[in-house]
Structure formats: structure tokens, C-alpha cells
Short mmCIF file of N, CA and C in Angstrom, two decimals:
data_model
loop_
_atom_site.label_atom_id
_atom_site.label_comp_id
_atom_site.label_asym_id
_atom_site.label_seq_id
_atom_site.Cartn_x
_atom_site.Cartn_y
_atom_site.Cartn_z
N UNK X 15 14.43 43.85 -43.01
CA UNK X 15 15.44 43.03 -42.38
C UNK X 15 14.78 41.89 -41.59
N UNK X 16 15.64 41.02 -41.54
CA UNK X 16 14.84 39.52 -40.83
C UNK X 16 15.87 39.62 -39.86
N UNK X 17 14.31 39.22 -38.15
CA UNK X 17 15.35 38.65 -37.37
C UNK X 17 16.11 37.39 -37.25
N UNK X 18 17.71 37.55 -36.54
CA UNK X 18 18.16 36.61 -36.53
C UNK X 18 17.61 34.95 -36.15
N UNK X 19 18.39 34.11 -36.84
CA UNK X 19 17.68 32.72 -36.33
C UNK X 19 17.66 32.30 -35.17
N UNK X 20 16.96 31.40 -34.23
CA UNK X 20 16.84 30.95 -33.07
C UNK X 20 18.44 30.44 -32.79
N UNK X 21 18.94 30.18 -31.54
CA UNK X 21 20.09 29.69 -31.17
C UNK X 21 19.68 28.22 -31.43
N UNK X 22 20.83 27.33 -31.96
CA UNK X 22 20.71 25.66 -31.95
C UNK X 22 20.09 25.31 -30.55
N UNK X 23 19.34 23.82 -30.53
CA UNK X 23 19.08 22.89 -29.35
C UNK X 23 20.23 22.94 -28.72
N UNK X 24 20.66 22.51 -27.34
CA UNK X 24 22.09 21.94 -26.66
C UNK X 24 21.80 20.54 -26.84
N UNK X 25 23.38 20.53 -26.62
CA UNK X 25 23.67 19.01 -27.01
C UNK X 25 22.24 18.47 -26.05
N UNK X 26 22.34 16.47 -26.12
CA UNK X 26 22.11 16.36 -24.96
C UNK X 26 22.82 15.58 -24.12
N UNK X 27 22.22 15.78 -22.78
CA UNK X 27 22.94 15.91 -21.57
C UNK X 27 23.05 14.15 -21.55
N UNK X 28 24.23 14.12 -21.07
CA UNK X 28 25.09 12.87 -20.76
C UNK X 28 24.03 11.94 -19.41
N UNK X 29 23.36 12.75 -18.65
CA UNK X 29 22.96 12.54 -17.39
C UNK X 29 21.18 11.88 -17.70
N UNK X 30 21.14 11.04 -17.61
CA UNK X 30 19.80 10.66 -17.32
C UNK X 30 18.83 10.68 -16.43
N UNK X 31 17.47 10.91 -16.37
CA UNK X 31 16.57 11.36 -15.53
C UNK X 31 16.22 9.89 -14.76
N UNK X 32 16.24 10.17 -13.55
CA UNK X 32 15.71 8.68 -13.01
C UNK X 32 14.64 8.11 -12.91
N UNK X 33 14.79 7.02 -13.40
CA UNK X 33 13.67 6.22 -13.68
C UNK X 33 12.39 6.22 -12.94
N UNK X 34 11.11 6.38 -13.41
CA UNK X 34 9.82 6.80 -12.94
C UNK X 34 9.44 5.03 -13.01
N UNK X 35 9.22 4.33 -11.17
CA UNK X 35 8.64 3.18 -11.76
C UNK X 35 7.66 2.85 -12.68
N UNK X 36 7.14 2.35 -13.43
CA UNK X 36 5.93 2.06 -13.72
C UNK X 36 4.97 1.85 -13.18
N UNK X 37 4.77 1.15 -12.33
CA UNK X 37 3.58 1.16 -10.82
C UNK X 37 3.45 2.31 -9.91
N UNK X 38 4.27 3.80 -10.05
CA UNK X 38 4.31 4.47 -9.43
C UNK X 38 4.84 4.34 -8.21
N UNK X 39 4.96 3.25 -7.49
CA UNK X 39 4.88 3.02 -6.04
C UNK X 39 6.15 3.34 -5.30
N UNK X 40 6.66 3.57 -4.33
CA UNK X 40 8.31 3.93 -3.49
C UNK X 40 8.98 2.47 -3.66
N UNK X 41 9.68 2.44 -3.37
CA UNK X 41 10.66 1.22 -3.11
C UNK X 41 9.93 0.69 -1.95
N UNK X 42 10.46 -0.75 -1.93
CA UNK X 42 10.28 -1.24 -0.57
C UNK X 42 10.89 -1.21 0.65
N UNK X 43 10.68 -0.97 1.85
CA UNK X 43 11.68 -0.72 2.81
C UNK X 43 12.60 -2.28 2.85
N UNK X 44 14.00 -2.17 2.92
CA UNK X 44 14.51 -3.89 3.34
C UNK X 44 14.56 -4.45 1.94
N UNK X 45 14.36 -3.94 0.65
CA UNK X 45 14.02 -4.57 -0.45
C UNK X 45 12.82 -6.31 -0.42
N UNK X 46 11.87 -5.88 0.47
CA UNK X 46 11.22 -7.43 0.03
C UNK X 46 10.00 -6.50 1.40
N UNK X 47 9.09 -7.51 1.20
CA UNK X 47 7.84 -7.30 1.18
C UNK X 47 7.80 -7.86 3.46
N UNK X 48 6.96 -6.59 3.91
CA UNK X 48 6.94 -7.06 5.27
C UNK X 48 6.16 -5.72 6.12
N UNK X 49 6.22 -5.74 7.42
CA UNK X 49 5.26 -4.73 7.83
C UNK X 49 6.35 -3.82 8.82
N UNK X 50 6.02 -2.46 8.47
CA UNK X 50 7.19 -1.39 9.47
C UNK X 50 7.55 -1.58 10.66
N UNK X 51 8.57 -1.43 11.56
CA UNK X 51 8.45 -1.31 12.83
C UNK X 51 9.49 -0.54 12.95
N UNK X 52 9.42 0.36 13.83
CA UNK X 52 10.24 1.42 14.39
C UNK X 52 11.36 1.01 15.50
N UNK X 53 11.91 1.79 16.25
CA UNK X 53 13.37 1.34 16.86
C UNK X 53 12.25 0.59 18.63
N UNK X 54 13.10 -0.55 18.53
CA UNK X 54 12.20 -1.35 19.44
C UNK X 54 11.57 -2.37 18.98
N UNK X 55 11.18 -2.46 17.67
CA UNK X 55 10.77 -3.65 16.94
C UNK X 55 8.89 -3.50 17.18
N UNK X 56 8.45 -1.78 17.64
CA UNK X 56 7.29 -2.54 17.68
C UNK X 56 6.71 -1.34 16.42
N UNK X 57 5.24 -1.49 16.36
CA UNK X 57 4.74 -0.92 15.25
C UNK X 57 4.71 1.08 15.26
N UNK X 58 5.37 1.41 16.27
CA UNK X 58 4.81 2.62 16.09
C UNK X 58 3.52 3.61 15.95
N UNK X 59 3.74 4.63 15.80
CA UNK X 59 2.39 5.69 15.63
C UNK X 59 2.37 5.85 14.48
N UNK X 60 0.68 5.71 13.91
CA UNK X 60 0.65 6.06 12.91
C UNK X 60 -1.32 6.12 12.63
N UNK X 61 -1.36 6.88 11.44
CA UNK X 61 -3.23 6.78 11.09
C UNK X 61 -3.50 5.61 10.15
N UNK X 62 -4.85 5.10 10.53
CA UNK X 62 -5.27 3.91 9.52
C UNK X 62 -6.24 4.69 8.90
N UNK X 63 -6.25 4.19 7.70
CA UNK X 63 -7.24 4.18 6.13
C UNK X 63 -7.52 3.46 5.93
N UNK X 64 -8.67 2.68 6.08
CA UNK X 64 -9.10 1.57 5.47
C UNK X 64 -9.96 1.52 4.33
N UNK X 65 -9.73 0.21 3.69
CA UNK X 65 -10.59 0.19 2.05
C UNK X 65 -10.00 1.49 1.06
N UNK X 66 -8.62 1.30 0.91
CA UNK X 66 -8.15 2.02 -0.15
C UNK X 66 -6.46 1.49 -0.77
N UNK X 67 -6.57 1.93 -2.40
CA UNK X 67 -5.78 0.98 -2.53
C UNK X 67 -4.18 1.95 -2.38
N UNK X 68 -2.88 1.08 -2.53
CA UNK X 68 -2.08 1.21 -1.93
C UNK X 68 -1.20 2.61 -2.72
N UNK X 69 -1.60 2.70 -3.64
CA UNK X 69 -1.05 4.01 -4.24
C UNK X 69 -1.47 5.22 -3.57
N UNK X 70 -3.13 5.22 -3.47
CA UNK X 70 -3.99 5.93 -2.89
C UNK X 70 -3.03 6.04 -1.18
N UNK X 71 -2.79 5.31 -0.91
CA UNK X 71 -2.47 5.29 0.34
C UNK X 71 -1.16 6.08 0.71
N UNK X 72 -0.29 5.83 -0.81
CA UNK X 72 1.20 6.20 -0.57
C UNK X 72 1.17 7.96 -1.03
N UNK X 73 0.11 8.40 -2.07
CA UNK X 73 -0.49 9.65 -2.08
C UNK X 73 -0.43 10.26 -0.75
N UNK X 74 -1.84 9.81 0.01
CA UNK X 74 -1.87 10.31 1.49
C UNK X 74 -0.57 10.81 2.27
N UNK X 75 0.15 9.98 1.82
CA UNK X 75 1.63 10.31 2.87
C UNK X 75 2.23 10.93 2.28
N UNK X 76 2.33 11.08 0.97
CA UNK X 76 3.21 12.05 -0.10
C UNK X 76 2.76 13.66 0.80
N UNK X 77 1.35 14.03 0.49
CA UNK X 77 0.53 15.15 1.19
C UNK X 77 1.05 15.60 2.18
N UNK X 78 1.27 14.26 3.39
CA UNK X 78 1.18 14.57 4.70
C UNK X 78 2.35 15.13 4.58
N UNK X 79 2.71 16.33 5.65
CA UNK X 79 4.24 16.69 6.46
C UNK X 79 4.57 15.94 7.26
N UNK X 80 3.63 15.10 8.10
CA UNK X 80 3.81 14.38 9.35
C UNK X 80 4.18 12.50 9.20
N UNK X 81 3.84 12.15 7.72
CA UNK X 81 4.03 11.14 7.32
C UNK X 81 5.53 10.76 6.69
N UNK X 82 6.04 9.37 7.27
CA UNK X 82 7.60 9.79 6.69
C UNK X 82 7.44 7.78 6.24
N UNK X 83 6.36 7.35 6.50
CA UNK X 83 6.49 6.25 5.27
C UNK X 83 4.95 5.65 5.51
N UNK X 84 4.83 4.32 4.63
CA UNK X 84 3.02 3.68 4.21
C UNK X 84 3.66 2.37 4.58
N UNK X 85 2.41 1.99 5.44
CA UNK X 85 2.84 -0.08 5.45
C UNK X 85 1.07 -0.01 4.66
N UNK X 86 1.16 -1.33 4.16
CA UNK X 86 -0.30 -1.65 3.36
C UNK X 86 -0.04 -2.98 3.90
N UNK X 87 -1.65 -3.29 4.22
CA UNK X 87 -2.26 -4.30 5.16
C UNK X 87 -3.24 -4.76 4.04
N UNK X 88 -3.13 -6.34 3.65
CA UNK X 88 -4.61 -6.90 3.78
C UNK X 88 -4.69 -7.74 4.74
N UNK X 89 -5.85 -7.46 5.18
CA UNK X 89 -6.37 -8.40 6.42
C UNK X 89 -7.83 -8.56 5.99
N UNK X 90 -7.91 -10.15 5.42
CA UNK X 90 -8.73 -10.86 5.22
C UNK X 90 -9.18 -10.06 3.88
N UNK X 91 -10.76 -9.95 3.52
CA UNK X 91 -10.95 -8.76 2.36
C UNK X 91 -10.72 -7.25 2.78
N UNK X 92 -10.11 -6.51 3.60
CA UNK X 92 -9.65 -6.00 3.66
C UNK X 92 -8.72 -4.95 3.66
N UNK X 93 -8.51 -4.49 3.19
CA UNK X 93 -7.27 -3.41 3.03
C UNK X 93 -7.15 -2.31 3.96
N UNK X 94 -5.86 -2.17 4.73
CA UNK X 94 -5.16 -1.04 5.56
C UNK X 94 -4.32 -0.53 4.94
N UNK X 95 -4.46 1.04 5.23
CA UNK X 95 -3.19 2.01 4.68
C UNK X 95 -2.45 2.39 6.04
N UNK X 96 -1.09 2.22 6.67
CA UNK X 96 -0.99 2.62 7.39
C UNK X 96 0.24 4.10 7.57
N UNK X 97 -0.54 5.32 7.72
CA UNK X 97 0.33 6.75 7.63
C UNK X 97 1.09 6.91 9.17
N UNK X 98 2.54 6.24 8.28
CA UNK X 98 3.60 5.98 9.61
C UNK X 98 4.44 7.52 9.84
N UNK X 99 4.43 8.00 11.52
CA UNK X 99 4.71 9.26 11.65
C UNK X 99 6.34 9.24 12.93
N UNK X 100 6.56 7.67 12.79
CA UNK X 100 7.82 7.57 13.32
C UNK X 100 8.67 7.01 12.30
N UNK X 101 9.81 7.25 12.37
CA UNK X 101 11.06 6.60 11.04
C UNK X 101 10.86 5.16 11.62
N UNK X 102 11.21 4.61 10.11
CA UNK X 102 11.05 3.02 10.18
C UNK X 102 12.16 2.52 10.80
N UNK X 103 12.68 1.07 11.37
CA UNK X 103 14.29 1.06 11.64
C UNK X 103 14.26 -0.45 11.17
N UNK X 104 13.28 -0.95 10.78
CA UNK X 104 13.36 -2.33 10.70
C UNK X 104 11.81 -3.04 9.39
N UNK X 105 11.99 -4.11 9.09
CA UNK X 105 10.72 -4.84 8.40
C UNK X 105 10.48 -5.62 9.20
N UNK X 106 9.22 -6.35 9.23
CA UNK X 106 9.12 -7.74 9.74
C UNK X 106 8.59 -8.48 8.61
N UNK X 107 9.33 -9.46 8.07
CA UNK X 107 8.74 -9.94 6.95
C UNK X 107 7.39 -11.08 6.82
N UNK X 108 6.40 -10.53 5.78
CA UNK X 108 5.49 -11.07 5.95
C UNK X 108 4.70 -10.96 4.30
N UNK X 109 4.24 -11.61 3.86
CA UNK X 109 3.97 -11.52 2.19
C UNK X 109 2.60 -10.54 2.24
N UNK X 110 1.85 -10.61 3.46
CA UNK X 110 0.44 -9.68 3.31
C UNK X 110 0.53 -7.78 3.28
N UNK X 111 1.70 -7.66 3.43
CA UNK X 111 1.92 -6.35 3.73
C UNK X 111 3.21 -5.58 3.39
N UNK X 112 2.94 -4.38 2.87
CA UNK X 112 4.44 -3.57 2.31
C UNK X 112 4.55 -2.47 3.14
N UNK X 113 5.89 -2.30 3.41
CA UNK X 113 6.42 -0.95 4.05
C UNK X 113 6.97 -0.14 2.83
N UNK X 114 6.78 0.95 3.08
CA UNK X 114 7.53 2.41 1.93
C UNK X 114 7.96 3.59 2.21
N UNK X 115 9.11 3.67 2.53
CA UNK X 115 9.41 4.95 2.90
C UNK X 115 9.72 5.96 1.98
N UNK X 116 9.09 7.20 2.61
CA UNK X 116 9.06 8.23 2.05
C UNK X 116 10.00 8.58 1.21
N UNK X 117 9.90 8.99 -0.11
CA UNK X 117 11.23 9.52 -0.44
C UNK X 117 11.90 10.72 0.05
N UNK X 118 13.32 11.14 -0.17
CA UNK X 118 13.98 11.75 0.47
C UNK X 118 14.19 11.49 2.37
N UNK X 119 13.66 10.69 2.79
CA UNK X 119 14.06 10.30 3.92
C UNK X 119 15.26 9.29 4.02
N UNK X 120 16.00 9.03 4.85
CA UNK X 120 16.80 7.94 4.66
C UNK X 120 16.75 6.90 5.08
N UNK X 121 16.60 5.55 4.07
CA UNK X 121 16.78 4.29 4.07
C UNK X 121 17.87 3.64 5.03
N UNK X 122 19.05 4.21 4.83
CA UNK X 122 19.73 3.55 5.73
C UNK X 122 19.66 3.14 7.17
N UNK X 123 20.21 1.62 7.20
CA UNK X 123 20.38 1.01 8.53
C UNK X 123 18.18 0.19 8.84
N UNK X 124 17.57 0.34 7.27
CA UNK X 124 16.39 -0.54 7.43
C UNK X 124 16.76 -1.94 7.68
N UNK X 125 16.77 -2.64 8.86
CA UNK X 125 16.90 -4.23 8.34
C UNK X 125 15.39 -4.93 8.23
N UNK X 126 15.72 -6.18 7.61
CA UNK X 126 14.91 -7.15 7.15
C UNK X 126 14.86 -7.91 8.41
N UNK X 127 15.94 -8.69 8.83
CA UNK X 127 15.84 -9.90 9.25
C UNK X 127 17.52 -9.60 10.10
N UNK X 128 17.85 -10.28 11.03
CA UNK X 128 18.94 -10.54 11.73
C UNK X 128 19.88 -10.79 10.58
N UNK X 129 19.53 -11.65 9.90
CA UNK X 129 20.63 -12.11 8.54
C UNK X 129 21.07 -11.60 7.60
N UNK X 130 20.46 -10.53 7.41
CA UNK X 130 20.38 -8.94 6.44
C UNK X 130 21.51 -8.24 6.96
N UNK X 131 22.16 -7.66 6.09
CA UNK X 131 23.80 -6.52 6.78
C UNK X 131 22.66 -5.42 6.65
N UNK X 132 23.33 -4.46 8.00
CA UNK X 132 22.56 -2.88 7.85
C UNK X 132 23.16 -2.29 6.32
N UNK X 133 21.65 -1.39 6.36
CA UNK X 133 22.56 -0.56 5.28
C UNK X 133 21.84 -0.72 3.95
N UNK X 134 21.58 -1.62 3.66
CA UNK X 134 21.04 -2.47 2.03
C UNK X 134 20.22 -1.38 1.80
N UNK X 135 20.40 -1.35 0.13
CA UNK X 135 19.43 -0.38 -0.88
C UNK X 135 18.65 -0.40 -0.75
N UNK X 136 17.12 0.26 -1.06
CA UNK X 136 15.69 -0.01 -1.39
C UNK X 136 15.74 -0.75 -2.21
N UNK X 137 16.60 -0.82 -3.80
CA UNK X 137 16.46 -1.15 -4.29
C UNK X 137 15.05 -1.18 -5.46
N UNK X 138 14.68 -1.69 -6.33
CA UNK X 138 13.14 -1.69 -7.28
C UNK X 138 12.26 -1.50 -6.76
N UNK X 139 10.94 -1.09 -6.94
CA UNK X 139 10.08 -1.08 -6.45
C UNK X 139 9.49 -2.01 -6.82
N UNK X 140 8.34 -2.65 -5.46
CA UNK X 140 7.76 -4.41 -5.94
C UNK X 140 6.35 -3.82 -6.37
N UNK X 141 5.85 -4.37 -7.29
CA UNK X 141 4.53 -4.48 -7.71
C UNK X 141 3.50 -3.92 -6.48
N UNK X 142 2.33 -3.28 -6.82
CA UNK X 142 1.13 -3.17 -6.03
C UNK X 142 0.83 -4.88 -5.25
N UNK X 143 0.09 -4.76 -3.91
CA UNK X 143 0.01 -6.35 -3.53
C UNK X 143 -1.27 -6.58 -4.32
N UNK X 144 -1.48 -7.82 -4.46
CA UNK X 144 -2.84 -7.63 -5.62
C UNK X 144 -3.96 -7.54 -4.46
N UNK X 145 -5.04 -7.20 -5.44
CA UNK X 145 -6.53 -7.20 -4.84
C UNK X 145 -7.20 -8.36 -4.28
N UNK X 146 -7.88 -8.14 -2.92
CA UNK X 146 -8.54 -9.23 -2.42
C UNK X 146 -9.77 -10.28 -3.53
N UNK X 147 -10.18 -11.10 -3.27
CA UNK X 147 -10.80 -11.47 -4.03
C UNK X 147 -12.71 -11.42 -3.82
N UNK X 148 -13.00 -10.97 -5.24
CA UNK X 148 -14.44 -10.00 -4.58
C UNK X 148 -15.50 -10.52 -3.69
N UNK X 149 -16.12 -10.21 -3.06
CA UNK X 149 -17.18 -10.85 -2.28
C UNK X 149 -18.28 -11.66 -3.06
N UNK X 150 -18.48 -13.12 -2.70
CA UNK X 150 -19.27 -13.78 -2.95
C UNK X 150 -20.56 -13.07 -3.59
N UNK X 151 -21.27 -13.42 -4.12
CA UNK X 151 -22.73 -12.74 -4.04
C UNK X 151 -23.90 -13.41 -3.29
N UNK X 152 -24.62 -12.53 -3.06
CA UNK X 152 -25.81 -13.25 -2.03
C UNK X 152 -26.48 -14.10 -3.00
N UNK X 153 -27.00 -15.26 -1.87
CA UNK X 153 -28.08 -16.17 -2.92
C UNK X 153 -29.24 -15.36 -3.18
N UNK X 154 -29.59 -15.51 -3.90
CA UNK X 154 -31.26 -15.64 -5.16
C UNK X 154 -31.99 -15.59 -3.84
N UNK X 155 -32.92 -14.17 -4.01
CA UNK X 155 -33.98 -14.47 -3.02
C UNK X 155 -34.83 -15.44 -3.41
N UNK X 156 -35.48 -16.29 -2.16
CA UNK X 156 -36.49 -17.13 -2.37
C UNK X 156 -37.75 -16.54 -2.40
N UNK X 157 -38.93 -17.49 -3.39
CA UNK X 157 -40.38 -17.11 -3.55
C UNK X 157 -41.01 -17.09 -1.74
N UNK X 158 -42.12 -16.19 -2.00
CA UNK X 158 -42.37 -16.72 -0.19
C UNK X 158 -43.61 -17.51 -0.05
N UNK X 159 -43.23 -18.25 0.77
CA UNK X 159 -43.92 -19.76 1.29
C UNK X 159 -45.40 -19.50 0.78
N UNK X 160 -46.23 -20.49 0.24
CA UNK X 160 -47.59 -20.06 0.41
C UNK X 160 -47.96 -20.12 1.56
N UNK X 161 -49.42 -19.72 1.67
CA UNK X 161 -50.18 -19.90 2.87
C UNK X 161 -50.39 -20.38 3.47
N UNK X 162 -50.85 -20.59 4.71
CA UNK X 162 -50.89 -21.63 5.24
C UNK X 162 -52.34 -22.00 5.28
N UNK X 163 -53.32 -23.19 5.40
CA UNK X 163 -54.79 -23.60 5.04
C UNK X 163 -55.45 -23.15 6.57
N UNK X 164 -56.47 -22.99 6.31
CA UNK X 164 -57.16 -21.87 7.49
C UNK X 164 -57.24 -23.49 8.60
N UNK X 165 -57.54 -23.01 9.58
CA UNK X 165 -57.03 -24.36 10.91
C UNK X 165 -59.25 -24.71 10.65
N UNK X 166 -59.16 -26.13 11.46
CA UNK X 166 -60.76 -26.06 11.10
C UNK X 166 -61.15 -25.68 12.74
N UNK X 167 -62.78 -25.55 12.58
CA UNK X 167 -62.92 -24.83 13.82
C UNK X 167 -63.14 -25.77 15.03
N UNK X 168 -63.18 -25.27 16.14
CA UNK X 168 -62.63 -25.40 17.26
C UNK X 168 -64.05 -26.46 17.78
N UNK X 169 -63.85 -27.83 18.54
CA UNK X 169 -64.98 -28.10 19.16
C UNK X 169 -65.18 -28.61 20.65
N UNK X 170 -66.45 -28.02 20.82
CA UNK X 170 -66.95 -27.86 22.10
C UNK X 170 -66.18 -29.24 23.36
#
């Protein structure tokens, strides 16, 4: 006797899985690009990482329990990760730097700007900020000087 056949696939589901950005990265806080600040407008508590890039950075806070969003800093060649451990309440907009809040925390009531209604989506996630541009290279060592000719001698 043969066992019976496997049960059919189920349909499939009407419901779609949500979209995995391609850059990996969270949304932006405020939808647009700027640096965190907490209730008060100032920067809050948080740990710096420096010289790492911004995924790496948003990792770190994924990890952390104590982390509830990432601002990324370049300053000059530079790069800051910053592991923010107060809720965000605001952006300050600025093109050198991204805020990201954690997922499952809530977005609402992030503003941008005075001109911004509370409330607004995260919305897409923006691109990684790009990479500084690499350090010069040192000049070409130079040959070393010849000698110098012996001095003549000394007179009386």
C-alpha cells in the first residue's frame, strides 16, 4: 500500500510582506536628512563610534536595549555614529547627517522644521550618506641631500 499524497500548497496569501529596503537602512526621522534632538531641542545622551560606516552604526543600535535611534555624522573626513538613548522629538535639518529611529519605536510627533505638521510618516528610507573623500597621499620621499665638503682648516 502507498502512503497517501502530500496535502496541496495554500493558496497564496492576499497580504504582502513588507518591503526590505534595499540599502538596509531605517527610515529617516522627519522624512529628510538632519541631526536628532530630543524634547528641548538639544542633542541628548548618547555613545559615539567613530570611523564606521552608517549601517554598521545602525547594527550597533539594533543590538543595543538601551539604544532607541542612530544620527550619522560626517565631520570633515570623518565619520560619527551616534547611539541615541533618549527618544528623538525633533530633526534639525542639515545635509551632513541622518537621524533613524529605531524600529518599533514611535515616530510620531518627529518634527523637521516649525513648517512641518506633527505627526508625518518616516516615510522611504534615504540612501547611505556617501563616503568622505580618501586621503590625499603623502609626497614621494625625497633622495637625501649629499654631503656636505669637509670645511678647510682653521688658521692661526
Amino acid at each position: 500500500t502507498r502512503p497517501p499524497p502530500p496535502p496541496p500548497p495554500p493558496p497564496p496569501s492576499k497580504h504582502r510582506a513588507a518591503a526590505v529596503p534595499a540599502n538596509g537602512l531605517w527610515p529617516l526621522a522627519g522624512e529628510r536628512r538632519g541631526a536628532c534632538r530630543v524634547e528641548g531641542g538639544n542633542t541628548g545622551s548618547f555613545d559615539e563610534v567613530w570611523q564606521i560606516g552608517e549601517l554598521a552604526c545602525q547594527r550597533k543600535c539594533a543590538a543595543s536595549s538601551t539604544c532607541v535611534a542612530i544620527g550619522f555624522v560626517y565631520a570633515g573626513r570623518m565619520t560619527r555614529c551616534e547611539l541615541h538613548n533618549a527618544l528623538i522629538y525633533s530633526v534639525l535639518p542639515t545635509g551632513q547627517a541622518s537621524c533613524r529611529i529605531k524600529p518599533g519605536l514611535s515616530p510620531a510627533g518627529v518634527r523637521v522644521d516649525p513648517l512641518r505638521r506633527r505627526g508625518a510618516s518616516l516615510g522611504a528610507p534615504a540612501p547611505p550618506l556617501p563616503l568622505p573623500p580618501p586621503s590625499p597621499r603623502p609626497p614621494p620621499e625625497l633622495p637625501p641631500p649629499p654631503p656636505r665638503p669637509p670645511l678647510p682648516p682653521a688658521t692661526p
